Amino acid sequence: MEKINITPLAQKLEYYGQGQLLSFYAGLEKSKQEQLLEDINKINFDLIKSLSSEHLESLEEKSIVQKRDPIDALDVGELSQKKRTEFEDIGNYALSQGKVAAFLVAGGQGTRLGHELPKGTLDIGLPSGKSLYELQAQRLKAVSKKAGKDVPWYIMLNPVHAHQSIAFFKEHGYFGVPSDSVHFILQNMMPAVDKNGKIILADKHKISLSPDGNGGCFQALIQGGSLAEMKQNGVEYFFFYGVDNALIKMMDPLFIGYTIASGQQIGCKVVEKMNPEEKVGLLMLENGKPKVIEYSDMPGDLLFEKNARNRLKFSNGNIMMHLFKVDFIEQFGKERLPYHRAHKAIAYIDDKGCVIKPDSPNGYKFEQFVFDVFPRAGGVAALAVKREEEFAPVKNRTGVDSMVSAREMVMNLYKQTGDDILI
Ligand code: UTP
């Protein structure tokens, strides 16, 4: 049997200070050796090196004072009927011309929820027993029917769990959506590192890998050829959304029309923050450019600051519903977005080869966030919508932002509107 010469690779790993990755190599059976080498070959060591020096040398995040200003959002509640119809007409026309695709990012690990399968398969306990995927599919079908055209549905998954979502779609006949309009795409994975920037082994033959964050979606769209395919098919915008909002309004024509009419490259739906300490990212201007700042990165005084109307000055909560212009993503999507580090408890293998599951954070994962592309646009078309009509996140099993609270919100809206599309 041909023996693989790993000397050049071992030298390369030593150069990058990652020699530990081959600690158990010699004792592995061939298939596991191959698996390990395959994973190692996918790693961008220069990137890991620069992220480690950028993020780990000083454990304090660099806090340079930035000029932050609120961004004006158009409040749907204050729109005249005339304006509303005008925007909806523009949106409906774009949909009827096949100019808008749906783009779901469903590659997260859903660790807080602790559901065995991908989050989209979750039944949140509605009377229909429908999963999150099915709720989205039924709303999308209604949009396609009204538009007289099937809306292409792009779905980003992570490579480790993709097969489970794909099997679920197949088992359920794609929930009645024509299978040729559903496009699964895969995002990239990133290795986790310890406090010294050493890549963590999850097992003797396995690197500790996790999805590269929802901001990995642009690379995924470009690498897999989906963005080019959209363009070829006349798609000019895509509606970006997360998997875990049980009240997701798919392809809202008002939002689409408003963004198109504004001439912006990005549309962003927001909801008014409930209270200063609500843990939601905020859309604002930073040094004059649109940006979402995470709750944890907002200085305390800005969280509480009020405006002349005695309302919170920074109140536009980001709910992960965006409209992106395809041309804009084609131009900027290739550029690397910043990575954010997350301090996590990461299973690792010790010197003796035993798997250890720590209770407290021992390492870092790196993720990109979709909204970090915002500053590259001149502005965004921000639309403030009603939380009770559009935003029921499912992050936890119980309590705040859980399947219980989301179910309650969906049922409340259903009781008021009687709209079957909701349940
Ligand atoms: P979250 O930030 O809520 O992460 O994702 P999560 O992985 O679903 O849940 P936790 O934090 O582990 O509990 C917001 C959205 O971004 C997607 C998720 O699927 C969800 O729709 N996402 C997140 C990706 O598509 N890829 C990622 O790498 C991370």
Coordinates of C-alpha atoms and ligand atoms in Angstrom, one line a residue:
M1 CA 0.0 0.0 0.0
E2 CA 1.3 3.4 -0.9
K3 CA 2.5 5.4 2.1
I4 CA 1.8 9.1 2.1
N5 CA 4.8 11.3 2.6
I6 CA 3.7 13.8 5.2
T7 CA 7.1 15.5 5.7
P8 CA 6.4 18.6 3.6
L9 CA 3.0 19.0 5.4
A10 CA 4.6 18.5 8.8
Q11 CA 7.2 21.2 8.0
K12 CA 4.4 23.6 6.9
L13 CA 2.5 22.9 10.1
E14 CA 5.7 23.5 12.2
Y15 CA 6.2 26.8 10.3
Y16 CA 2.7 27.9 11.3
G17 CA 3.1 26.6 14.9
Q18 CA 0.3 24.0 14.3
G19 CA 2.4 20.8 14.5
Q20 CA 0.0 19.4 17.2
L21 CA -2.4 18.6 14.4
L22 CA -0.3 15.5 13.5
S23 CA 0.3 14.4 17.1
F24 CA -1.8 11.2 16.7
Y25 CA -1.3 10.8 12.9
A26 CA 1.1 7.9 13.0
G27 CA -1.2 5.7 15.1
L28 CA -4.3 6.2 13.0
E29 CA -5.8 3.8 10.5
K30 CA -5.4 4.8 6.9
S31 CA -9.0 6.1 6.3
K32 CA -8.7 8.4 9.4
Q33 CA -5.3 9.6 8.3
E34 CA -6.8 10.6 5.0
Q35 CA -9.7 12.3 6.7
L36 CA -7.4 14.3 8.8
L37 CA -5.2 15.3 5.9
E38 CA -8.2 16.3 3.9
D39 CA -9.4 18.6 6.8
I40 CA -5.9 20.1 7.2
N41 CA -5.6 20.8 3.5
K42 CA -8.7 22.9 3.6
I43 CA -7.4 25.2 6.3
N44 CA -6.2 28.7 5.4
F45 CA -3.3 28.9 7.8
D46 CA -2.4 32.4 6.9
L47 CA -5.9 33.5 7.9
I48 CA -5.8 31.6 11.2
K49 CA -2.4 33.2 11.9
S50 CA -3.6 36.7 11.2
L51 CA -6.9 36.2 13.2
S52 CA -5.0 34.8 16.1
S53 CA -2.6 37.7 16.3
E54 CA -5.5 40.2 15.7
H55 CA -7.8 38.7 18.3
L56 CA -5.8 36.8 20.8
E57 CA -2.6 38.8 21.5
S58 CA -4.7 41.3 23.5
L59 CA -7.8 39.7 25.0
E60 CA -9.3 43.1 25.3
E61 CA -11.3 44.1 22.2
K62 CA -9.9 47.2 20.8
S63 CA -12.3 50.0 21.6
I64 CA -11.6 53.0 19.4
V65 CA -14.1 55.7 19.9
Q66 CA -16.4 55.9 16.9
K67 CA -18.9 58.6 15.9
R68 CA -22.3 56.9 16.1
D69 CA -25.6 58.5 15.0
P70 CA -29.1 57.1 14.6
I71 CA -30.3 56.1 11.2
D72 CA -33.8 57.2 10.0
A73 CA -36.1 54.3 9.4
L74 CA -39.4 54.6 7.6
D75 CA -42.1 53.5 10.0
V76 CA -44.7 51.3 8.3
G77 CA -47.3 52.4 10.8
E78 CA -47.0 56.0 9.6
L79 CA -47.2 55.3 5.9
S80 CA -50.2 56.8 4.0
Q81 CA -52.3 54.3 2.1
K82 CA -51.1 55.9 -1.1
K83 CA -47.5 55.5 -0.4
R84 CA -48.0 51.9 0.9
T85 CA -49.8 51.0 -2.4
E86 CA -47.1 52.7 -4.4
F87 CA -44.3 50.6 -2.7
E88 CA -46.3 47.4 -2.8
D89 CA -47.0 47.8 -6.6
I90 CA -43.2 48.2 -7.2
G91 CA -42.5 45.1 -5.1
N92 CA -45.2 43.0 -6.7
Y93 CA -44.1 44.0 -10.1
A94 CA -40.5 42.9 -9.3
L95 CA -41.8 39.6 -8.0
S96 CA -44.0 39.0 -11.1
Q97 CA -40.9 39.6 -13.3
G98 CA -38.9 37.0 -11.3
K99 CA -36.4 39.7 -10.2
V100 CA -36.3 38.7 -6.5
A101 CA -35.1 35.4 -5.0
A102 CA -35.4 34.2 -1.4
F103 CA -32.2 33.4 0.5
L104 CA -32.4 31.5 3.8
V105 CA -29.3 31.1 6.0
A106 CA -29.8 27.9 8.0
G107 CA -26.2 26.9 8.6
G108 CA -26.1 27.7 12.3
Q109 CA -25.6 25.1 15.0
G110 CA -28.6 26.2 17.2
T111 CA -26.6 25.3 20.3
R112 CA -28.9 27.3 22.6
L113 CA -32.0 25.5 21.4
G114 CA -30.4 22.1 21.7
H115 CA -32.6 20.4 19.0
E116 CA -31.1 17.3 17.6
L117 CA -31.7 18.1 14.0
P118 CA -31.2 21.5 12.1
K119 CA -33.4 24.2 13.5
G120 CA -35.5 24.5 10.4
T121 CA -36.9 21.0 11.1
L122 CA -38.3 22.2 14.5
D123 CA -42.0 22.0 15.2
I124 CA -42.7 24.8 17.6
G125 CA -46.0 23.4 18.7
L126 CA -48.5 25.1 16.4
P127 CA -51.8 23.2 16.0
S128 CA -50.7 22.2 12.4
G129 CA -47.4 20.7 13.7
K130 CA -45.6 22.3 10.9
S131 CA -41.8 22.8 11.1
L132 CA -40.1 26.2 10.6
Y133 CA -39.1 25.1 7.1
E134 CA -42.6 24.2 6.2
L135 CA -44.0 27.5 7.5
Q136 CA -41.5 29.3 5.3
A137 CA -42.4 27.1 2.3
Q138 CA -46.1 27.7 2.6
R139 CA -45.6 31.4 2.8
L140 CA -43.3 31.3 -0.2
K141 CA -45.8 29.3 -2.2
A142 CA -48.4 31.9 -1.6
V143 CA -46.0 34.6 -2.9
S144 CA -45.2 32.6 -6.0
K145 CA -48.9 32.0 -6.7
K146 CA -49.7 35.7 -6.4
A147 CA -46.7 36.6 -8.6
G148 CA -47.5 34.0 -11.2
K149 CA -43.9 32.9 -11.0
D150 CA -42.0 30.5 -8.8
V151 CA -39.7 32.4 -6.5
P152 CA -36.2 30.8 -6.5
W153 CA -35.4 29.7 -2.9
Y154 CA -31.7 29.5 -2.0
I155 CA -30.9 27.8 1.3
M156 CA -27.4 27.9 2.9
L157 CA -26.5 24.9 5.1
N158 CA -23.3 23.9 6.9
P159 CA -21.5 20.9 5.4
V160 CA -21.8 18.8 8.5
H161 CA -25.6 19.0 8.9
A162 CA -26.7 19.7 5.3
H163 CA -27.7 16.1 4.6
Q164 CA -30.2 16.2 7.5
S165 CA -32.0 19.3 6.1
I166 CA -31.9 18.0 2.5
A167 CA -33.4 14.7 3.6
F168 CA -36.1 16.5 5.5
F169 CA -37.1 18.5 2.4
K170 CA -37.1 15.3 0.3
E171 CA -39.2 13.4 2.9
H172 CA -41.7 16.1 2.8
G173 CA -41.8 16.5 -0.9
Y174 CA -40.2 20.0 -0.6
F175 CA -43.4 21.0 1.1
G176 CA -45.0 21.5 -2.3
V177 CA -42.4 23.9 -3.6
P178 CA -41.2 22.8 -7.0
S179 CA -37.9 21.1 -6.3
D180 CA -36.2 22.8 -9.2
S181 CA -36.7 26.2 -7.5
V182 CA -35.0 25.0 -4.3
H183 CA -31.2 25.4 -4.3
F184 CA -29.1 24.2 -1.4
I185 CA -25.7 25.8 -1.0
L186 CA -22.9 25.0 1.5
Q187 CA -21.0 27.5 3.6
N188 CA -17.4 27.1 4.7
M189 CA -16.1 25.8 8.1
M190 CA -13.6 27.5 10.3
P191 CA -11.2 25.8 12.8
A192 CA -11.5 26.7 16.5
V193 CA -8.3 27.7 18.3
D194 CA -7.1 27.7 21.9
K195 CA -6.0 30.8 23.8
N196 CA -2.6 30.5 22.1
G197 CA -3.9 30.3 18.6
K198 CA -3.3 26.6 18.3
I199 CA -6.0 24.8 16.2
I200 CA -8.0 22.4 18.4
L201 CA -8.3 18.7 17.6
A202 CA -11.8 17.4 18.4
D203 CA -10.6 13.9 18.0
K204 CA -7.3 12.2 17.0
H205 CA -8.3 12.5 13.4
K206 CA -10.7 15.4 13.5
I207 CA -10.2 19.2 13.6
S208 CA -12.6 21.1 15.7
L209 CA -14.6 22.9 12.9
S210 CA -17.6 25.1 13.0
P211 CA -19.6 27.1 10.4
D212 CA -18.0 30.4 9.5
G213 CA -21.0 32.5 10.5
N214 CA -23.9 33.8 8.6
G215 CA -21.6 36.3 6.9
G216 CA -20.0 33.4 5.1
C217 CA -23.1 33.5 2.9
F218 CA -21.6 35.8 0.3
Q219 CA -18.6 33.6 -0.3
A220 CA -20.9 30.6 -0.4
L221 CA -23.1 32.3 -3.0
I222 CA -20.2 33.2 -5.1
Q223 CA -18.1 30.0 -4.8
G224 CA -20.9 27.7 -5.6
G225 CA -22.0 29.8 -8.6
S226 CA -25.4 30.7 -7.2
L227 CA -24.9 34.4 -7.5
A228 CA -23.9 34.0 -11.2
E229 CA -27.0 31.8 -11.7
M230 CA -29.2 34.4 -10.1
K231 CA -27.9 37.1 -12.5
Q232 CA -28.3 34.8 -15.5
N233 CA -31.9 34.2 -14.6
G234 CA -32.6 37.9 -14.3
V235 CA -32.7 38.0 -10.5
E236 CA -31.7 41.5 -9.3
Y237 CA -32.3 41.3 -5.6
F238 CA -32.4 38.6 -2.9
F239 CA -34.3 38.6 0.3
F240 CA -32.0 37.4 3.1
Y241 CA -33.5 36.0 6.3
G242 CA -32.6 33.6 9.2
V243 CA -34.2 30.2 9.8
D244 CA -35.5 30.9 13.3
N245 CA -38.2 33.6 13.0
A246 CA -41.6 31.9 13.2
L247 CA -43.3 35.1 12.0
I248 CA -41.1 35.6 9.0
K249 CA -42.9 37.5 6.3
M250 CA -41.6 36.0 3.1
M251 CA -40.8 38.4 0.2
D252 CA -42.8 41.3 1.6
P253 CA -43.7 43.5 -1.5
L254 CA -43.8 46.6 0.6
F255 CA -40.2 46.1 1.8
I256 CA -39.0 45.1 -1.7
G257 CA -40.8 48.1 -3.3
Y258 CA -39.5 50.5 -0.6
T259 CA -35.9 49.4 -1.1
I260 CA -36.1 49.5 -4.9
A261 CA -37.7 53.0 -4.8
S262 CA -35.1 54.3 -2.4
G263 CA -32.3 53.4 -4.9
Q264 CA -30.3 51.7 -2.1
Q265 CA -28.3 48.5 -2.6
I266 CA -29.5 47.2 0.8
G267 CA -32.9 47.1 2.6
C268 CA -33.0 46.4 6.3
K269 CA -36.1 45.7 8.4
V270 CA -35.9 46.8 12.0
V271 CA -38.2 46.7 15.0
E272 CA -38.2 49.2 17.8
K273 CA -36.2 48.1 20.8
M274 CA -38.3 47.1 23.7
N275 CA -36.0 48.4 26.4
P276 CA -32.5 49.8 26.6
E277 CA -31.1 46.5 27.7
E278 CA -32.8 44.2 25.1
K279 CA -30.0 42.0 23.6
V280 CA -30.5 43.0 20.0
G281 CA -28.0 44.4 17.5
L282 CA -28.7 48.0 16.5
L283 CA -28.7 49.6 13.0
M284 CA -27.1 53.0 13.0
L285 CA -24.5 55.1 11.3
E286 CA -20.9 54.8 12.3
N287 CA -18.7 57.5 10.9
G288 CA -21.5 58.2 8.5
K289 CA -21.8 54.6 7.2
P290 CA -24.5 52.1 7.9
K291 CA -23.6 49.5 10.5
V292 CA -25.1 47.1 12.9
I293 CA -23.5 47.2 16.4
E294 CA -24.0 44.2 18.6
Y295 CA -25.6 44.9 22.0
S296 CA -22.4 43.9 23.8
D297 CA -20.3 46.4 21.8
M298 CA -22.5 49.4 22.6
P299 CA -21.2 51.7 25.3
G300 CA -23.7 51.8 28.2
D301 CA -24.5 55.5 27.9
L302 CA -25.5 55.1 24.3
L303 CA -27.9 52.3 25.1
F304 CA -29.8 54.5 27.4
E305 CA -29.6 57.9 25.5
K306 CA -32.9 59.5 24.6
N307 CA -33.8 61.8 21.7
A308 CA -35.8 65.0 21.7
R309 CA -39.1 63.0 21.7
N310 CA -37.9 61.2 24.8
R311 CA -37.6 57.9 22.9
L312 CA -34.4 55.8 22.8
K313 CA -32.0 57.5 20.5
F314 CA -30.7 54.2 19.2
S315 CA -33.8 52.0 18.8
N316 CA -33.6 50.3 15.4
G317 CA -33.3 46.6 16.4
N318 CA -31.8 44.4 13.6
I319 CA -34.0 41.4 12.9
M320 CA -32.0 39.7 10.1
M321 CA -34.3 40.6 7.3
H322 CA -32.5 42.3 4.5
L323 CA -32.8 42.8 0.8
F324 CA -29.5 42.8 -1.1
K325 CA -29.0 44.0 -4.7
V326 CA -27.2 41.2 -6.6
D327 CA -24.9 43.6 -8.4
F328 CA -23.7 45.0 -5.0
I329 CA -22.9 41.6 -3.7
E330 CA -21.1 40.7 -6.9
Q331 CA -18.9 43.8 -6.3
F332 CA -18.3 43.5 -2.6
G333 CA -19.1 39.9 -1.7
K334 CA -15.7 38.6 -2.6
E335 CA -14.0 40.9 -0.1
R336 CA -13.3 39.3 3.3
L337 CA -15.6 40.4 6.0
P338 CA -14.1 40.9 9.5
Y339 CA -14.2 37.8 11.8
H340 CA -15.6 38.1 15.3
R341 CA -14.3 35.9 18.0
A342 CA -16.6 33.9 20.3
H343 CA -15.2 32.5 23.6
K344 CA -16.7 29.0 23.9
A345 CA -16.4 25.7 25.7
I346 CA -14.9 23.5 22.9
A347 CA -14.4 19.8 23.2
Y348 CA -10.8 18.8 22.7
I349 CA -8.5 15.9 22.9
D350 CA -5.8 15.8 25.6
D351 CA -2.2 14.6 25.3
K352 CA -3.3 11.0 26.1
G353 CA -5.9 11.1 23.3
C354 CA -9.0 11.3 25.5
V355 CA -11.8 13.6 24.5
I356 CA -12.5 16.3 27.1
K357 CA -15.7 18.3 27.2
P358 CA -15.0 21.4 29.3
D359 CA -17.7 23.2 31.2
S360 CA -16.3 26.7 30.7
P361 CA -14.9 28.5 27.7
N362 CA -11.4 27.2 26.7
G363 CA -11.1 28.4 23.1
Y364 CA -12.3 30.6 20.3
K365 CA -14.5 30.3 17.3
F366 CA -14.4 32.8 14.5
E367 CA -17.5 33.9 12.7
Q368 CA -18.4 36.5 10.1
F369 CA -21.6 38.5 10.3
V370 CA -23.7 39.3 7.3
F371 CA -24.3 42.9 8.4
D372 CA -20.6 43.7 8.2
V373 CA -21.1 44.2 4.5
F374 CA -23.4 47.2 5.3
P375 CA -20.6 49.9 5.6
R376 CA -19.6 49.1 2.0
A377 CA -22.9 50.5 0.8
G378 CA -23.6 54.2 0.7
G379 CA -26.7 53.8 2.8
V380 CA -29.5 51.4 3.6
A381 CA -33.2 51.6 3.2
A382 CA -34.4 51.0 6.7
L383 CA -38.0 50.0 7.3
A384 CA -39.4 49.9 10.8
V385 CA -42.0 47.1 11.1
K386 CA -44.2 45.9 13.9
R387 CA -42.5 43.3 16.1
E388 CA -45.8 41.5 16.9
E389 CA -46.4 41.0 13.2
E390 CA -42.9 40.1 12.0
F391 CA -40.5 38.9 14.6
A392 CA -40.8 35.8 16.8
P393 CA -37.3 34.4 17.2
V394 CA -36.7 30.9 18.3
K395 CA -33.3 30.8 20.0
N396 CA -34.0 29.0 23.3
R397 CA -36.2 26.1 24.4
T398 CA -38.1 28.1 27.0
G399 CA -38.2 31.6 28.3
V400 CA -37.2 34.7 26.2
D401 CA -37.0 34.1 22.4
S402 CA -38.0 30.5 22.7
M403 CA -40.3 28.1 20.9
V404 CA -42.8 28.9 23.6
S405 CA -42.7 32.7 23.2
A406 CA -42.7 32.4 19.4
R407 CA -45.7 30.0 19.4
E408 CA -47.6 32.5 21.5
M409 CA -46.8 35.4 19.2
V410 CA -47.8 33.4 16.1
M411 CA -51.1 32.3 17.7
N412 CA -51.9 35.9 18.9
L413 CA -51.5 37.3 15.4
Y414 CA -53.5 34.4 14.0
K415 CA -56.3 35.1 16.4
Q416 CA -56.4 38.7 15.2
T417 CA -56.1 38.2 11.5
G418 CA -57.4 34.6 10.9
D419 CA -54.6 34.3 8.3
D420 CA -53.9 30.6 7.7
I421 CA -50.5 31.4 6.2
L422 CA -49.3 32.0 9.7
I423 CA -49.9 28.5 11.2
Ligands
UTP1 P1 -27.6 32.5 15.4 O1 -26.6 33.6 15.6 O2 -28.8 32.6 16.2 O3 -26.8 31.2 15.7 O4 -27.9 32.5 13.9 P2 -27.3 29.7 15.7 O5 -26.2 28.9 15.3 O6 -28.6 29.5 14.9 O7 -27.7 29.4 17.2 P3 -26.8 29.4 18.5 O8 -26.2 30.7 18.7 O9 -25.8 28.3 18.3 O10 -27.8 29.0 19.6 C1 -28.7 33.4 13.2 C2 -29.0 32.9 11.8 O11 -27.8 32.7 11.1 C3 -27.7 31.4 10.6 C4 -28.5 30.6 11.6 O12 -28.9 29.4 10.9 C5 -29.7 31.5 11.8 O13 -30.6 31.5 10.7 N1 -26.2 31.0 10.6 C6 -25.5 31.2 11.8 C7 -25.7 30.4 9.5 O14 -26.4 30.2 8.5 N2 -24.4 30.0 9.6 C8 -23.6 30.2 10.6 O15 -22.4 29.9 10.6 C9 -24.2 30.8 11.8

